[in-house]
Each structure stands twice: as C-alpha cells, then as structure tokens.
Short mmCIF file of C-alpha atoms in Angstrom, two decimals:
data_model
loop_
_atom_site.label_atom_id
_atom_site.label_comp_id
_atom_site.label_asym_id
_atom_site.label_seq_id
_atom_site.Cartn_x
_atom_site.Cartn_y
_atom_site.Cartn_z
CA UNK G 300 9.83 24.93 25.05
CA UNK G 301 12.50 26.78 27.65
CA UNK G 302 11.89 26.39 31.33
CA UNK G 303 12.62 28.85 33.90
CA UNK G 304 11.39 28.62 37.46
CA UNK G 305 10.34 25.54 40.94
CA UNK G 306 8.50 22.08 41.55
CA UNK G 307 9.74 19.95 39.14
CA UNK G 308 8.63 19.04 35.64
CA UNK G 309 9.43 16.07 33.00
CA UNK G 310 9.76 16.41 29.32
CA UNK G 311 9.38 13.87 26.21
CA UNK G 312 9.45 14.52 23.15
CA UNK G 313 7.57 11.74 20.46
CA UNK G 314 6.87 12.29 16.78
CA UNK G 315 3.72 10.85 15.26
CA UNK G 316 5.05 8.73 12.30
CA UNK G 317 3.19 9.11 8.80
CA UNK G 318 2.84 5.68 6.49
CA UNK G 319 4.51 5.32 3.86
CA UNK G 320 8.32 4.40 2.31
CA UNK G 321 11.08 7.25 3.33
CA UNK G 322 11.64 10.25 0.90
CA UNK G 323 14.78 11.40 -0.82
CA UNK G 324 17.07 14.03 1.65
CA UNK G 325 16.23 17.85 1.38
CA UNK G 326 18.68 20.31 2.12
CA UNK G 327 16.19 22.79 4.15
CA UNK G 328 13.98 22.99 7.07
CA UNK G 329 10.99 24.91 7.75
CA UNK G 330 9.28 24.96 11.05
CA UNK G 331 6.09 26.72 11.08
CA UNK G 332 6.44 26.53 15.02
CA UNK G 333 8.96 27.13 17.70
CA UNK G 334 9.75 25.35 20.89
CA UNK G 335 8.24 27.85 22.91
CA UNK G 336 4.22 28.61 20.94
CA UNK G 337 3.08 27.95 17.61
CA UNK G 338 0.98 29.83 15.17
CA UNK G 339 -3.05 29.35 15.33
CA UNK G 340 -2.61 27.59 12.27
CA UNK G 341 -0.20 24.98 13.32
CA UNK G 342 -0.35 24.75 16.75
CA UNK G 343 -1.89 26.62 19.64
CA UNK G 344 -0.76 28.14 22.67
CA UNK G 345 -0.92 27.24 26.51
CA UNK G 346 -0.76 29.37 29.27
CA UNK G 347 0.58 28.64 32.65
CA UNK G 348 -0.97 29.43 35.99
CA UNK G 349 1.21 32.62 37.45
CA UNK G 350 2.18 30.26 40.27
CA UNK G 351 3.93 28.02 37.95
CA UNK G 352 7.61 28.29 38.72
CA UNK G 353 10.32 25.83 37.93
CA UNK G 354 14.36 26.48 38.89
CA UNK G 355 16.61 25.16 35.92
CA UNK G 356 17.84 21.94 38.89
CA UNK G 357 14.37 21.07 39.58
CA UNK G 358 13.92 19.90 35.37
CA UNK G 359 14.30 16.52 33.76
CA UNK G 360 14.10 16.41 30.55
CA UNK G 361 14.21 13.30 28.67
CA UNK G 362 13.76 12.37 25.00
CA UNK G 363 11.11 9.58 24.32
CA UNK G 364 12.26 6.03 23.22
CA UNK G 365 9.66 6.14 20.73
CA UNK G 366 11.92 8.91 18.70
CA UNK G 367 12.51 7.29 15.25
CA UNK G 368 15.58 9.97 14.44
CA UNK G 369 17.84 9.61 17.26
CA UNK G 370 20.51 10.45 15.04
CA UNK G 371 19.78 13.22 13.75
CA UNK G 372 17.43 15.04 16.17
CA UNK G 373 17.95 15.66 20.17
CA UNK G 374 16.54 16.88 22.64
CA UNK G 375 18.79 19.77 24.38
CA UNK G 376 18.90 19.82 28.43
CA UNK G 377 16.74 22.53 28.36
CA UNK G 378 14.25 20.86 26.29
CA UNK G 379 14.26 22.46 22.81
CA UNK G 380 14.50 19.95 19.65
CA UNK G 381 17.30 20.18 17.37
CA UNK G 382 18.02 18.92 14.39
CA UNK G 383 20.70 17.83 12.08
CA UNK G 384 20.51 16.61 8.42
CA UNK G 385 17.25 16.77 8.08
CA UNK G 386 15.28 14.39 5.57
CA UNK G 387 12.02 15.12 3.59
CA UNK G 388 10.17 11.62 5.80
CA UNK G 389 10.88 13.25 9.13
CA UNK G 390 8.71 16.25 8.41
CA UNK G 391 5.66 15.67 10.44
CA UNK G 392 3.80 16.41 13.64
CA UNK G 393 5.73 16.46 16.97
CA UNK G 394 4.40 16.47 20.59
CA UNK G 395 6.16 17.53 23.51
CA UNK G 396 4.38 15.81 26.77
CA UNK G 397 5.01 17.72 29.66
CA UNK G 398 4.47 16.91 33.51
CA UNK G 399 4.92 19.38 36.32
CA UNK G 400 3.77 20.78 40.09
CA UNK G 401 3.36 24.44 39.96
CA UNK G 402 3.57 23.94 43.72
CA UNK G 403 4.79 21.16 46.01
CA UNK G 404 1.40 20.74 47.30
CA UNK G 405 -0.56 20.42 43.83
CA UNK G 406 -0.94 17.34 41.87
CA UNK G 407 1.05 16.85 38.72
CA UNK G 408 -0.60 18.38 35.71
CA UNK G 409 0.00 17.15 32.15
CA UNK G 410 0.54 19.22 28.92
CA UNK G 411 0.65 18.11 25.06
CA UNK G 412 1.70 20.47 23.11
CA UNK G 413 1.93 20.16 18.90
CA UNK G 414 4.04 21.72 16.25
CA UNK G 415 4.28 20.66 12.74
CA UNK G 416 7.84 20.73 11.07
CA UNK G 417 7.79 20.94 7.48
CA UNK G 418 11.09 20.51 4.68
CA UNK G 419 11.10 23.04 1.97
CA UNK G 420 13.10 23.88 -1.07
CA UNK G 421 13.81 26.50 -3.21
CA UNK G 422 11.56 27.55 -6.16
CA UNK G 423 12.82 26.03 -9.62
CA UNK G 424 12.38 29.29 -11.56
CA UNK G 425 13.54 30.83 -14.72
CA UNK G 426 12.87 33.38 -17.33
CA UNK G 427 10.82 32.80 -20.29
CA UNK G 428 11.34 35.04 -23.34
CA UNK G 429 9.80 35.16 -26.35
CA UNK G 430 11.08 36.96 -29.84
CA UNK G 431 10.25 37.45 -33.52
CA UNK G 432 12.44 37.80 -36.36
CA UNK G 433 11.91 38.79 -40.08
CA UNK G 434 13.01 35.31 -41.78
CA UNK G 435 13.38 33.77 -45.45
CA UNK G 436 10.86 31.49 -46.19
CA UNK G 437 9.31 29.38 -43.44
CA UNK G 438 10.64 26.45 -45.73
CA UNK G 439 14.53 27.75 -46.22
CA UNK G 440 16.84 26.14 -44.20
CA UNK G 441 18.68 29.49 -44.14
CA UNK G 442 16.10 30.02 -40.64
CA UNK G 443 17.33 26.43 -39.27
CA UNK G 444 21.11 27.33 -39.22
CA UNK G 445 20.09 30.90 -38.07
CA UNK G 446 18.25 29.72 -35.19
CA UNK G 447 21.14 27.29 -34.60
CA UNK G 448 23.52 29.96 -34.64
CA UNK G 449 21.17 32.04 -32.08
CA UNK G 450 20.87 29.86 -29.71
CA UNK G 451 24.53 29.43 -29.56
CA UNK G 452 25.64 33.28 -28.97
CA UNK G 453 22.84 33.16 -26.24
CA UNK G 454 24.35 29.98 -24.33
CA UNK G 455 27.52 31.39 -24.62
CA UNK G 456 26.34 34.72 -23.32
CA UNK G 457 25.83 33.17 -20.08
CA UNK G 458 27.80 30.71 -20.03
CA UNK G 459 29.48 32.10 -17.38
CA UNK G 460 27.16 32.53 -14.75
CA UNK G 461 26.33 28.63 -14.47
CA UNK G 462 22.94 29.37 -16.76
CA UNK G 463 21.41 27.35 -19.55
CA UNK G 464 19.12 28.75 -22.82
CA UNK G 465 16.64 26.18 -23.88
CA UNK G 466 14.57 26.66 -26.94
CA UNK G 467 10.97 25.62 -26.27
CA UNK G 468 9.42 26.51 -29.35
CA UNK G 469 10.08 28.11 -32.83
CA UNK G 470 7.51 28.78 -35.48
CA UNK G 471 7.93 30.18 -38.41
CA UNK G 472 4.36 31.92 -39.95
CA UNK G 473 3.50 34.18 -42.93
CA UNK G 474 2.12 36.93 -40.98
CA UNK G 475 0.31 40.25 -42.78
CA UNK G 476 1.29 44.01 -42.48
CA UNK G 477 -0.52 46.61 -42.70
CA UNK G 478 1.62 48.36 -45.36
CA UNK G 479 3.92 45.89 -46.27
CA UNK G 480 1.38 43.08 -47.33
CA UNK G 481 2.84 39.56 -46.27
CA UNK G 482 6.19 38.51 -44.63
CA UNK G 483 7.69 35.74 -42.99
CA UNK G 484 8.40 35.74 -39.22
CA UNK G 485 9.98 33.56 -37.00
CA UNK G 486 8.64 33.44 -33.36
CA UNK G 487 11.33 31.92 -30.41
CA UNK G 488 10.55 31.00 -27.35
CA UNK G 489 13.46 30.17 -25.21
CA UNK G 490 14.20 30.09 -21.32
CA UNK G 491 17.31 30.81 -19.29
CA UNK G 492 17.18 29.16 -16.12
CA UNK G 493 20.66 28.51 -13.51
CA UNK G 494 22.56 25.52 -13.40
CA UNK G 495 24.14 24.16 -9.69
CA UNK G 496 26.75 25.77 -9.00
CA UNK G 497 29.10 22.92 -8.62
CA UNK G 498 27.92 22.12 -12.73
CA UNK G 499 28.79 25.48 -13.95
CA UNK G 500 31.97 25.87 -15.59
CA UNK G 501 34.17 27.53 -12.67
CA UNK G 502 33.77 27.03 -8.62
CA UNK G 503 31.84 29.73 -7.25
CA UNK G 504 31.78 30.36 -3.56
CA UNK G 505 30.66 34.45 -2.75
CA UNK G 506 27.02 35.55 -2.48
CA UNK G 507 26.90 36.42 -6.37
CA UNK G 508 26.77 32.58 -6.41
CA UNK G 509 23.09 32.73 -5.31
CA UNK G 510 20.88 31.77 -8.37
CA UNK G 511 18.33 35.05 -8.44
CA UNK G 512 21.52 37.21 -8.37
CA UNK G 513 23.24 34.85 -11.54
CA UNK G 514 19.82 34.70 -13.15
CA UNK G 515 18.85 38.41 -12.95
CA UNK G 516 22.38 39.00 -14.46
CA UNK G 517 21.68 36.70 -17.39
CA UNK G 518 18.25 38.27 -18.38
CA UNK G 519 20.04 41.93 -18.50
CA UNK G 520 22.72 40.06 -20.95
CA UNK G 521 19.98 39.27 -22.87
CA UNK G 522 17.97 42.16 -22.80
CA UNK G 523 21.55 44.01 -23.89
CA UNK G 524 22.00 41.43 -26.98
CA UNK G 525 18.73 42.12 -28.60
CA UNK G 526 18.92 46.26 -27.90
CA UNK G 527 22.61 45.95 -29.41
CA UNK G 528 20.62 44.19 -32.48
CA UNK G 529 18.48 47.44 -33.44
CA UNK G 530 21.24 49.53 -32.45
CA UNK G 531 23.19 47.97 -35.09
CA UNK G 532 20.24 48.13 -37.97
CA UNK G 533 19.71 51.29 -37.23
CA UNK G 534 23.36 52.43 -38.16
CA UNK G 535 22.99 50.27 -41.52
CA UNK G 536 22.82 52.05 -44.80
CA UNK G 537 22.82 49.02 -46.51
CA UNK G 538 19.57 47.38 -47.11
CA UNK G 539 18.70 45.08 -44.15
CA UNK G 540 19.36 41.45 -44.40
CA UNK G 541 17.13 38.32 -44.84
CA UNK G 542 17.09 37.61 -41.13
CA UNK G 543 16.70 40.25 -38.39
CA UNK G 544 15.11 41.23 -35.08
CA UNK G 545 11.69 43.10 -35.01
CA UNK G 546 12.16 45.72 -32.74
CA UNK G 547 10.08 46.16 -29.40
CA UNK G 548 8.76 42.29 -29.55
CA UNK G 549 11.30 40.97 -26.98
CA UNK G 550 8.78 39.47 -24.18
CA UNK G 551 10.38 37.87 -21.00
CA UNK G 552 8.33 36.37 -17.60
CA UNK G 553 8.98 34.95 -14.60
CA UNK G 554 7.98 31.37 -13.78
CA UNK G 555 8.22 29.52 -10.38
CA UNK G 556 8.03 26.01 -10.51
CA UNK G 557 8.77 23.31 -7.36
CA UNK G 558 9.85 20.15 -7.67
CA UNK G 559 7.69 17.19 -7.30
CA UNK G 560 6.32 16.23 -3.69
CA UNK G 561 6.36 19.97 -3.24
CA UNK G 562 4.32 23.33 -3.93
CA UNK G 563 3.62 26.21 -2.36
CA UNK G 564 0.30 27.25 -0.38
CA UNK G 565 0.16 31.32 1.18
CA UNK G 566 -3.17 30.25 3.31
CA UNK G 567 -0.94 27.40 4.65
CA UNK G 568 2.02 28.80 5.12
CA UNK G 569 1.71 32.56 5.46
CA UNK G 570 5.05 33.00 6.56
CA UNK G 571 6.61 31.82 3.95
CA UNK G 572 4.18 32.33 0.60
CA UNK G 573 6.20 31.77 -1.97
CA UNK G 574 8.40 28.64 -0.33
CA UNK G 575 8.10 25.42 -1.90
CA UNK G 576 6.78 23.31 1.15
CA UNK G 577 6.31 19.50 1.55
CA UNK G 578 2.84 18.44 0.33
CA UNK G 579 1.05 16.93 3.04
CA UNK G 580 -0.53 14.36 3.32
CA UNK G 581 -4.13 14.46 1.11
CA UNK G 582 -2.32 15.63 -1.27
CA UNK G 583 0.51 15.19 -4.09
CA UNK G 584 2.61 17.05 -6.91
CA UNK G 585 3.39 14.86 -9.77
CA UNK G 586 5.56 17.41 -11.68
CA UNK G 587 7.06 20.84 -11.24
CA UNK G 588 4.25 22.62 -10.96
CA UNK G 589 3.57 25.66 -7.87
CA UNK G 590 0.31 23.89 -6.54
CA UNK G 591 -0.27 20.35 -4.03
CA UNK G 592 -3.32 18.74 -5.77
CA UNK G 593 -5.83 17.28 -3.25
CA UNK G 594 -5.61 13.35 -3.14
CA UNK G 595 -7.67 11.78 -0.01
CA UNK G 596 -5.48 8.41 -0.37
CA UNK G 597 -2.15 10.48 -0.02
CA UNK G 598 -1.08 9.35 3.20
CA UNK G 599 2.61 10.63 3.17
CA UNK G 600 4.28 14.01 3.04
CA UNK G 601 6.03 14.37 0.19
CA UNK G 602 3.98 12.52 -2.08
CA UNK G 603 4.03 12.46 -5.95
CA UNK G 604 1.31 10.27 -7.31
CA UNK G 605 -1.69 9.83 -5.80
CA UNK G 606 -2.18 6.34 -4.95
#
C-alpha cells in the first residue's frame, strides 16, 4: 500500500503461518491482490477519510519481527512487499497493520488490511492423438515391429523441438465393413508432450523456446506425416501393402493437466482461469489432474494427500 500525504502513520507487515512441513520451491508467483486494494474475492477495500494526508517524511514503515521470510521478502520504504525466490509454503494470507492521524488533533486510527498470495505453475499439457491402420493379423508380429518402427519416425520427427511421443495404447481388432466384410485394424493412441528445455537435445534460449510454441510445431509435423501417408497411397499403382493408414481417422486433443498440490479453479481465481494455482488449504491434488478435491483435514497449501 503507497502513501502519499501528513500526520504520521506506521506500517507492519505479518503473515499468518499455515501448519504443516514446507513445500518443494516453485518458480512463479501469483498474487490475486496488490499492495494498494484487493479483489472482493480476496480481499476488500478501505477508504480513507478525505482529510487523511500523509507527506512521504512523516511515514515509518517497519517490517514485523514476526515475518518468517526475512530473506526472501521485504518490506520497501514505502511500504509495498517484495519478494524474491519465492517458495510454494510461503503462499498464504498477509496483513498489513496500519496506524495513522489524519490530523494532528485526531486519535490514531488502526487499519488491517488482507491479501492472499498464491504460487502457481504452468499447465502440464500435451496432445493426444489417436490413429487406425489396416494391419495383418491381430496375432502377426509383422504389427509389433510396425508399430515399433512408427513410433520411432514420430520421436524422431520431433526430436528436435525438445518433445517426446508416448504410446498409451494399441489395439489391434477385427472390425466389419460395410462392403469389404471383415479386416484387421490397428488403433494407436499416442501423445506428444515437451520436454525442459535444458533436457532437449540442443540449448535453446529465444521465445520459440516456450513449450505451446515447440508443441504446436510438433502436432503440425504430425499432422504433415500422416497427410504425406495418403498422399503417397494415392500415387500407388501397385496394390496397397499389408500395413497402412486409414485415411481421415487421425484424431488429436488437447489435455491440461497440473502437477500435484495444484489445479486450477475460474470461480477462484478469475483472473487467471486456466493457471495452475496452489490448492488451499481444505483441499488436495494427489496426481496431475486440473481439479483441488475438497479435504476438510487439509490444513496446508499445497497439499497432496488428504490426511
């Protein structure tokens, strides 16, 4: 909160601690208030009487012994809250407990105002596809070594971009046709999601580093493979092989996941609806799913078991 105007006016600043063991560090802070008024949601705001003036020499401000993170937060001379190197345990609420005269004559008056400071992280999200091949027999081990072989031109595809193909399922069913009677398909489901930079293959240090940008890149690789695969069929005058790619059954989707002790919440945070946000507490993640589950004996932010 700035000041700017006279009588004089003390400042502390005191976090209310949560129970609990510290969390693991996070690389990114959210406040869902300022220093100066908060959102209904998190805060609320006060109003001064218009005879409340303070000159910048008249103000002390002073940070409160009680502060648990004197090493990584202060409290500036004009009595905003900074911090550095933010950890996961220090989200929270914080009060600022102000004193002042809005005239010489007046008794001091006494303000509390609240914010809550939350750490986020980026979403964990990749792209699902799903595909179906004509295959030899379900049994042949001709469609093991062909999926083997797949699966390696799509990794290397993009490799580049710090981006990994996992299979997560393949089935291989005797499926009926409406003129051709029965055939043999094989059904892939596989996702591409982004490595960390610093894993992928070569440094990377420009904005095309950012993981949407390498990830939208490697779903149009993909999307180019499998068109390239009917384009070639369709030149064929030979009859077509064994194994090959049904045209038009290429499926892809976008999933968000966030990491445990995190999920996201748009009636909560409305600024920010599709940030992973620290669960608070009452409630936990266990896995990377999108959602905090409700857990009345969650007493820490960040939690992932409710115990």
């Amino acid at each position: 909160m700035e000041a700017s105007a006279s009588g004089r006016a003390w400042r502390t600043w005191r976090r209310a601690r949560a129970a609990g063991s510290p969390l693991s560090r996070a690389a990114i802070l959210l406040f869902s208030a300022f220093l100066v008024r908060a959102p209904p949601s998190v805060g609320y705001f006060v109003r001064f009487p218009r005879s409340f003036r303070l000159t910048q020499e008249a103000v002390k401000i002073v940070g409160s012994s009680n502060f648990p993170e004197n090493s990584t937060a202060q409290v500036t001379s004009t009595g905003s809250l900074i911090f550095q190197n933010f950890e996961e345990a220090m989200s929270g609420v914080y009060t600022c407990f102000l004193e002042y005269k809005p005239t010489v004559e007046e008794i001091v008056k006494n303000l509390q105002l609240k914010y809550l400071v939350y750490a986020y992280r980026e979403p964990h999200y990749y792209y699902q596809f799903t595909a179906r091949y004509h295959a030899a027999p379900c049994n042949s081990i001709y469609n093991i070594s062909f999926e083997k072989k797949l699966l390696q031109i799509l990794s290397k595809l993009v490799l580049d971009l710090s981006c990994e193909i996992s299979l997560l399922k393949s089935e291989c069913h005797r499926v009926k046709m409406q003129r051709a009677g029965l055939q043999n398909e094989l059904f892939f489901t596989f996702s591409v999601s982004s490595l960390d930079t610093e894993k992928g293959p070569k440094p990377c240090t420009d904005h095309n580093c950012e993981s949407s940008k390498r990830l939208s890149k490697a779903k149009n690789l993909i999307e180019r493979f499998f068109n390239q695969q009917v384009e070639v069929l369709g030149r064929r005058s030979d009859p077509l092989p064994e194994i090959y790619y049904i045209e038009g059954t290429l499926q892809m989707v976008w999933i968000n996941r966030c990491f445990p002790g995190y999920g996201m919440n748009v009636l909560k945070h409305p600024k920010c609806p599709e940030c992973c946000v620290i669960c608070s507490p009452g409630s936990y993640n266990p896995r990377d799913g999108i959602h905090c589950l409700q857990c009345n004996s969650s007493l820490v932010y960040g939690a992932k078991a409710c115990v």
